[in-house]
Amino acid sequence: MKQLILKYALPVLGILLLQACAKEPSFDYPEGYVGGSKVVNFPSVAIKGERLIIQNQGTPYTEAGADAFLQGQPVQYTTTGSVNVNTPGVYELEYSASSPDGYSASDWRTVVILSTAADVTNNNFSGTYNRALTGVNATWTKTGRGIYDVDNPGGAAAGVGFIVKLVNYEGTKIAIPRQQAFDPSIGGLNVIQSTSEVYRATAVPITVDWIILAGGYGTGLRTFTKI
């Protein structure tokens, strides 16, 4: 019996001795690596100040800038775009930063310059606009000089309560400047803007065309008739 016990105990003892003598794994990795994998650090960029700024032509524009960080330390960022306060229009600014590995991050701001001409002051585009394709209405409410709140800019069945800012920045020129707004259809913020806008103020009845650029919306031309 003792011989039988020794017969099986010796190999087990040998295995235990080998395990005890095995070299402990090293965690002394080269800087910037974990094992064979390189550690990647991404920058972050966040604007300072307001995301949507609307001001009158000729008023000086004060740039609030942005904060950019990499591994908790401030880094330089670049700004793309500019604002001409003497020319009415919608201006987009983008702030971006990159890491040494080539990874980047960005944030944005929109600045609207409103014409000081009397027509922008006197225009009142408030009202109900029906999209014939869906039979759904969008409601425009003037809230300031050249500024409107538009409820359901897409004329979509699920879009009621999606209220965005629209500007009449010159003559009958309009735009939904790039902005963030709460979209009930997704239960959170959506980024939205318009393009290809046409406001036919002298048409009978008045009609409006635009393309909506926003998450969950198609890029087809949308036509509304004021009712």
CSV table of C-alpha atoms in Angstrom, one decimal:
chain,number,residue,atom,x,y,z
A,1,MET,CA,0.0,0.0,0.0
A,2,LYS,CA,2.8,2.4,0.8
A,3,GLN,CA,4.4,1.7,-2.6
A,4,LEU,CA,1.0,2.5,-4.2
A,5,ILE,CA,0.8,5.8,-2.4
A,6,LEU,CA,4.3,6.8,-3.3
A,7,LYS,CA,3.7,5.8,-6.9
A,8,TYR,CA,1.0,8.5,-7.3
A,9,ALA,CA,2.3,11.0,-4.7
A,10,LEU,CA,5.7,11.5,-6.4
A,11,PRO,CA,4.3,12.8,-9.7
A,12,VAL,CA,1.9,15.1,-8.0
A,13,LEU,CA,4.7,16.4,-5.8
A,14,GLY,CA,6.8,17.0,-8.9
A,15,ILE,CA,4.0,19.1,-10.5
A,16,LEU,CA,3.6,21.2,-7.3
A,17,LEU,CA,7.3,21.8,-7.2
A,18,LEU,CA,7.4,22.9,-10.8
A,19,GLN,CA,4.5,25.3,-10.2
A,20,ALA,CA,6.1,26.7,-7.2
A,21,CYS,CA,9.3,27.3,-9.1
A,22,ALA,CA,7.5,28.8,-12.2
A,23,LYS,CA,8.4,32.4,-13.0
A,24,GLU,CA,5.9,35.0,-11.9
A,25,PRO,CA,4.4,36.9,-14.8
A,26,SER,CA,5.9,40.3,-15.3
A,27,PHE,CA,3.8,43.4,-15.3
A,28,ASP,CA,6.7,45.7,-16.1
A,29,TYR,CA,5.3,46.8,-19.5
A,30,PRO,CA,6.9,49.5,-21.6
A,31,GLU,CA,5.4,52.9,-21.1
A,32,GLY,CA,2.2,53.3,-23.0
A,33,TYR,CA,1.6,49.5,-23.3
A,34,VAL,CA,-0.4,46.9,-21.5
A,35,GLY,CA,1.0,43.5,-22.6
A,36,GLY,CA,1.2,43.7,-26.3
A,37,SER,CA,-1.5,46.3,-26.6
A,38,LYS,CA,-0.8,50.0,-26.9
A,39,VAL,CA,-2.7,52.4,-24.6
A,40,VAL,CA,-4.8,54.8,-26.7
A,41,ASN,CA,-5.7,58.2,-25.3
A,42,PHE,CA,-8.5,60.3,-26.9
A,43,PRO,CA,-8.7,64.1,-26.6
A,44,SER,CA,-11.9,65.9,-25.5
A,45,VAL,CA,-13.2,69.2,-26.8
A,46,ALA,CA,-16.1,71.2,-25.3
A,47,ILE,CA,-17.2,74.8,-26.3
A,48,LYS,CA,-17.4,77.5,-23.7
A,49,GLY,CA,-20.4,79.8,-23.8
A,50,GLU,CA,-23.6,79.4,-25.9
A,51,ARG,CA,-24.0,76.9,-28.7
A,52,LEU,CA,-26.3,79.1,-30.7
A,53,ILE,CA,-25.7,82.9,-30.8
A,54,ILE,CA,-28.0,85.3,-32.7
A,55,GLN,CA,-27.1,88.9,-32.9
A,56,ASN,CA,-27.6,92.0,-35.1
A,57,GLN,CA,-25.5,93.0,-38.0
A,58,GLY,CA,-22.6,95.2,-37.0
A,59,THR,CA,-22.6,94.1,-33.4
A,60,PRO,CA,-19.1,92.9,-32.3
A,61,TYR,CA,-18.8,89.2,-31.9
A,62,THR,CA,-16.9,87.9,-28.8
A,63,GLU,CA,-15.5,84.4,-29.3
A,64,ALA,CA,-15.8,82.3,-26.1
A,65,GLY,CA,-13.5,79.6,-27.3
A,66,ALA,CA,-13.4,76.0,-26.1
A,67,ASP,CA,-11.6,73.7,-23.6
A,68,ALA,CA,-9.5,70.9,-25.0
A,69,PHE,CA,-7.9,68.2,-22.9
A,70,LEU,CA,-5.7,65.1,-23.4
A,71,GLN,CA,-5.1,62.8,-20.4
A,72,GLY,CA,-6.5,65.5,-18.1
A,73,GLN,CA,-4.0,68.1,-19.4
A,74,PRO,CA,-5.0,71.2,-21.5
A,75,VAL,CA,-4.0,71.0,-25.2
A,76,GLN,CA,-4.2,73.3,-28.1
A,77,TYR,CA,-7.2,73.2,-30.4
A,78,THR,CA,-7.9,74.7,-33.9
A,79,THR,CA,-10.9,76.7,-34.9
A,80,THR,CA,-12.4,76.3,-38.4
A,81,GLY,CA,-14.7,78.9,-39.8
A,82,SER,CA,-15.2,82.6,-39.0
A,83,VAL,CA,-17.9,85.2,-38.5
A,84,ASN,CA,-18.4,88.3,-40.6
A,85,VAL,CA,-20.5,90.6,-38.4
A,86,ASN,CA,-21.1,92.9,-41.4
A,87,THR,CA,-22.7,90.3,-43.6
A,88,PRO,CA,-26.1,88.7,-42.6
A,89,GLY,CA,-26.0,84.9,-42.6
A,90,VAL,CA,-25.5,81.7,-40.7
A,91,TYR,CA,-21.9,80.9,-39.7
A,92,GLU,CA,-20.6,77.6,-38.3
A,93,LEU,CA,-17.5,77.3,-36.2
A,94,GLU,CA,-15.8,74.0,-35.4
A,95,TYR,CA,-13.2,73.4,-32.6
A,96,SER,CA,-11.0,70.4,-32.9
A,97,ALA,CA,-8.0,68.8,-31.2
A,98,SER,CA,-5.9,65.7,-32.0
A,99,SER,CA,-3.7,63.3,-30.1
A,100,PRO,CA,-0.1,62.3,-31.1
A,101,ASP,CA,-1.7,59.0,-32.3
A,102,GLY,CA,-3.9,60.8,-34.7
A,103,TYR,CA,-7.2,60.5,-32.8
A,104,SER,CA,-9.3,63.6,-32.8
A,105,ALA,CA,-12.4,65.2,-31.2
A,106,SER,CA,-14.4,68.3,-32.0
A,107,ASP,CA,-17.3,70.5,-31.0
A,108,TRP,CA,-19.2,73.2,-32.7
A,109,ARG,CA,-21.1,76.5,-32.4
A,110,THR,CA,-23.4,78.4,-34.7
A,111,VAL,CA,-23.5,82.2,-35.0
A,112,VAL,CA,-26.3,84.0,-36.8
A,113,ILE,CA,-26.0,87.6,-38.0
A,114,LEU,CA,-29.4,89.3,-38.6
A,115,SER,CA,-29.7,92.1,-41.1
A,116,THR,CA,-30.6,95.4,-39.6
A,117,ALA,CA,-32.9,96.3,-42.5
A,118,ALA,CA,-36.5,97.1,-41.8
A,119,ASP,CA,-37.9,94.1,-43.5
A,120,VAL,CA,-36.5,91.7,-41.0
A,121,THR,CA,-38.0,93.9,-38.3
A,122,ASN,CA,-41.4,94.1,-40.0
A,123,ASN,CA,-41.7,90.5,-41.3
A,124,ASN,CA,-44.0,88.2,-39.3
A,125,PHE,CA,-44.0,84.7,-40.6
A,126,SER,CA,-45.9,83.3,-37.6
A,127,GLY,CA,-48.7,80.9,-38.5
A,128,THR,CA,-49.6,77.3,-39.3
A,129,TYR,CA,-47.9,75.5,-42.2
A,130,ASN,CA,-49.3,72.3,-43.5
A,131,ARG,CA,-47.2,69.6,-45.1
A,132,ALA,CA,-49.4,68.1,-47.8
A,133,LEU,CA,-47.4,64.8,-48.0
A,134,THR,CA,-48.3,63.9,-44.4
A,135,GLY,CA,-51.2,66.2,-43.6
A,136,VAL,CA,-49.3,67.3,-40.5
A,137,ASN,CA,-48.8,70.9,-39.4
A,138,ALA,CA,-45.8,72.9,-38.3
A,139,THR,CA,-46.4,76.0,-36.1
A,140,TRP,CA,-44.2,79.1,-36.3
A,141,THR,CA,-44.2,81.6,-33.5
A,142,LYS,CA,-42.3,84.9,-33.6
A,143,THR,CA,-40.3,85.3,-30.4
A,144,GLY,CA,-38.1,88.3,-31.3
A,145,ARG,CA,-36.8,90.3,-34.2
A,146,GLY,CA,-36.1,87.8,-37.0
A,147,ILE,CA,-36.4,84.9,-34.5
A,148,TYR,CA,-39.1,82.2,-34.5
A,149,ASP,CA,-39.9,79.0,-32.6
A,150,VAL,CA,-41.0,76.2,-35.0
A,151,ASP,CA,-42.9,73.3,-33.5
A,152,ASN,CA,-42.5,70.1,-35.7
A,153,PRO,CA,-40.1,71.5,-38.4
A,154,GLY,CA,-40.3,68.1,-40.2
A,155,GLY,CA,-44.0,68.1,-40.6
A,156,ALA,CA,-43.9,64.5,-39.2
A,157,ALA,CA,-46.6,62.7,-37.2
A,158,ALA,CA,-44.1,62.0,-34.4
A,159,GLY,CA,-42.6,65.5,-34.5
A,160,VAL,CA,-45.0,67.5,-32.4
A,161,GLY,CA,-43.2,69.1,-29.5
A,162,PHE,CA,-39.9,69.2,-31.3
A,163,ILE,CA,-39.4,73.0,-31.0
A,164,VAL,CA,-36.4,74.6,-32.8
A,165,LYS,CA,-35.2,78.1,-33.5
A,166,LEU,CA,-35.6,79.5,-37.0
A,167,VAL,CA,-34.1,82.8,-38.2
A,168,ASN,CA,-35.2,85.2,-40.8
A,169,TYR,CA,-31.7,86.7,-41.2
A,170,GLU,CA,-32.2,88.9,-44.4
A,171,GLY,CA,-35.1,89.8,-46.6
A,172,THR,CA,-37.2,86.6,-46.8
A,173,LYS,CA,-34.2,84.3,-46.3
A,174,ILE,CA,-34.8,81.8,-43.5
A,175,ALA,CA,-32.8,79.0,-41.9
A,176,ILE,CA,-32.9,76.6,-39.0
A,177,PRO,CA,-29.4,77.2,-37.8
A,178,ARG,CA,-27.5,74.1,-36.5
A,179,GLN,CA,-28.6,73.6,-32.9
A,180,GLN,CA,-29.5,71.1,-30.2
A,181,ALA,CA,-33.1,70.7,-29.2
A,182,PHE,CA,-35.2,68.2,-27.2
A,183,ASP,CA,-36.9,65.8,-29.6
A,184,PRO,CA,-39.8,63.9,-28.0
A,185,SER,CA,-39.7,61.2,-30.6
A,186,ILE,CA,-36.3,60.0,-29.3
A,187,GLY,CA,-36.7,61.3,-25.7
A,188,GLY,CA,-33.5,63.3,-25.8
A,189,LEU,CA,-31.5,66.0,-27.6
A,190,ASN,CA,-31.2,65.9,-31.4
A,191,VAL,CA,-28.9,68.0,-33.6
A,192,ILE,CA,-30.9,69.7,-36.3
A,193,GLN,CA,-30.4,72.2,-39.1
A,194,SER,CA,-32.0,73.0,-42.5
A,195,THR,CA,-30.7,73.5,-46.0
A,196,SER,CA,-32.1,74.4,-49.4
A,197,GLU,CA,-34.6,76.8,-47.8
A,198,VAL,CA,-37.0,78.8,-49.9
A,199,TYR,CA,-39.7,81.1,-48.4
A,200,ARG,CA,-42.2,82.3,-51.1
A,201,ALA,CA,-43.7,85.2,-49.2
A,202,THR,CA,-45.5,86.6,-52.3
A,203,ALA,CA,-47.0,83.3,-53.4
A,204,VAL,CA,-50.7,82.7,-52.9
A,205,PRO,CA,-50.8,80.7,-50.7
A,206,ILE,CA,-47.4,81.2,-49.1
A,207,THR,CA,-45.2,78.1,-49.5
A,208,VAL,CA,-42.0,77.0,-47.8
A,209,ASP,CA,-39.4,74.4,-48.9
A,210,TRP,CA,-36.5,73.0,-47.0
A,211,ILE,CA,-34.5,69.9,-46.3
A,212,ILE,CA,-34.1,68.9,-42.6
A,213,LEU,CA,-30.8,67.4,-41.4
A,214,ALA,CA,-31.4,65.6,-38.1
A,215,GLY,CA,-31.1,62.2,-36.7
A,216,GLY,CA,-34.1,60.0,-37.8
A,217,TYR,CA,-35.1,62.3,-40.6
A,218,GLY,CA,-34.7,61.7,-44.3
A,219,THR,CA,-33.0,64.2,-46.5
A,220,GLY,CA,-35.9,64.7,-49.0
A,221,LEU,CA,-37.2,68.2,-49.8
A,222,ARG,CA,-40.2,69.1,-47.5
A,223,THR,CA,-42.8,71.5,-48.8
A,224,PHE,CA,-45.3,73.4,-46.5
A,225,THR,CA,-48.2,75.6,-47.3
A,226,LYS,CA,-49.3,78.4,-44.9
A,227,ILE,CA,-53.0,77.9,-43.9
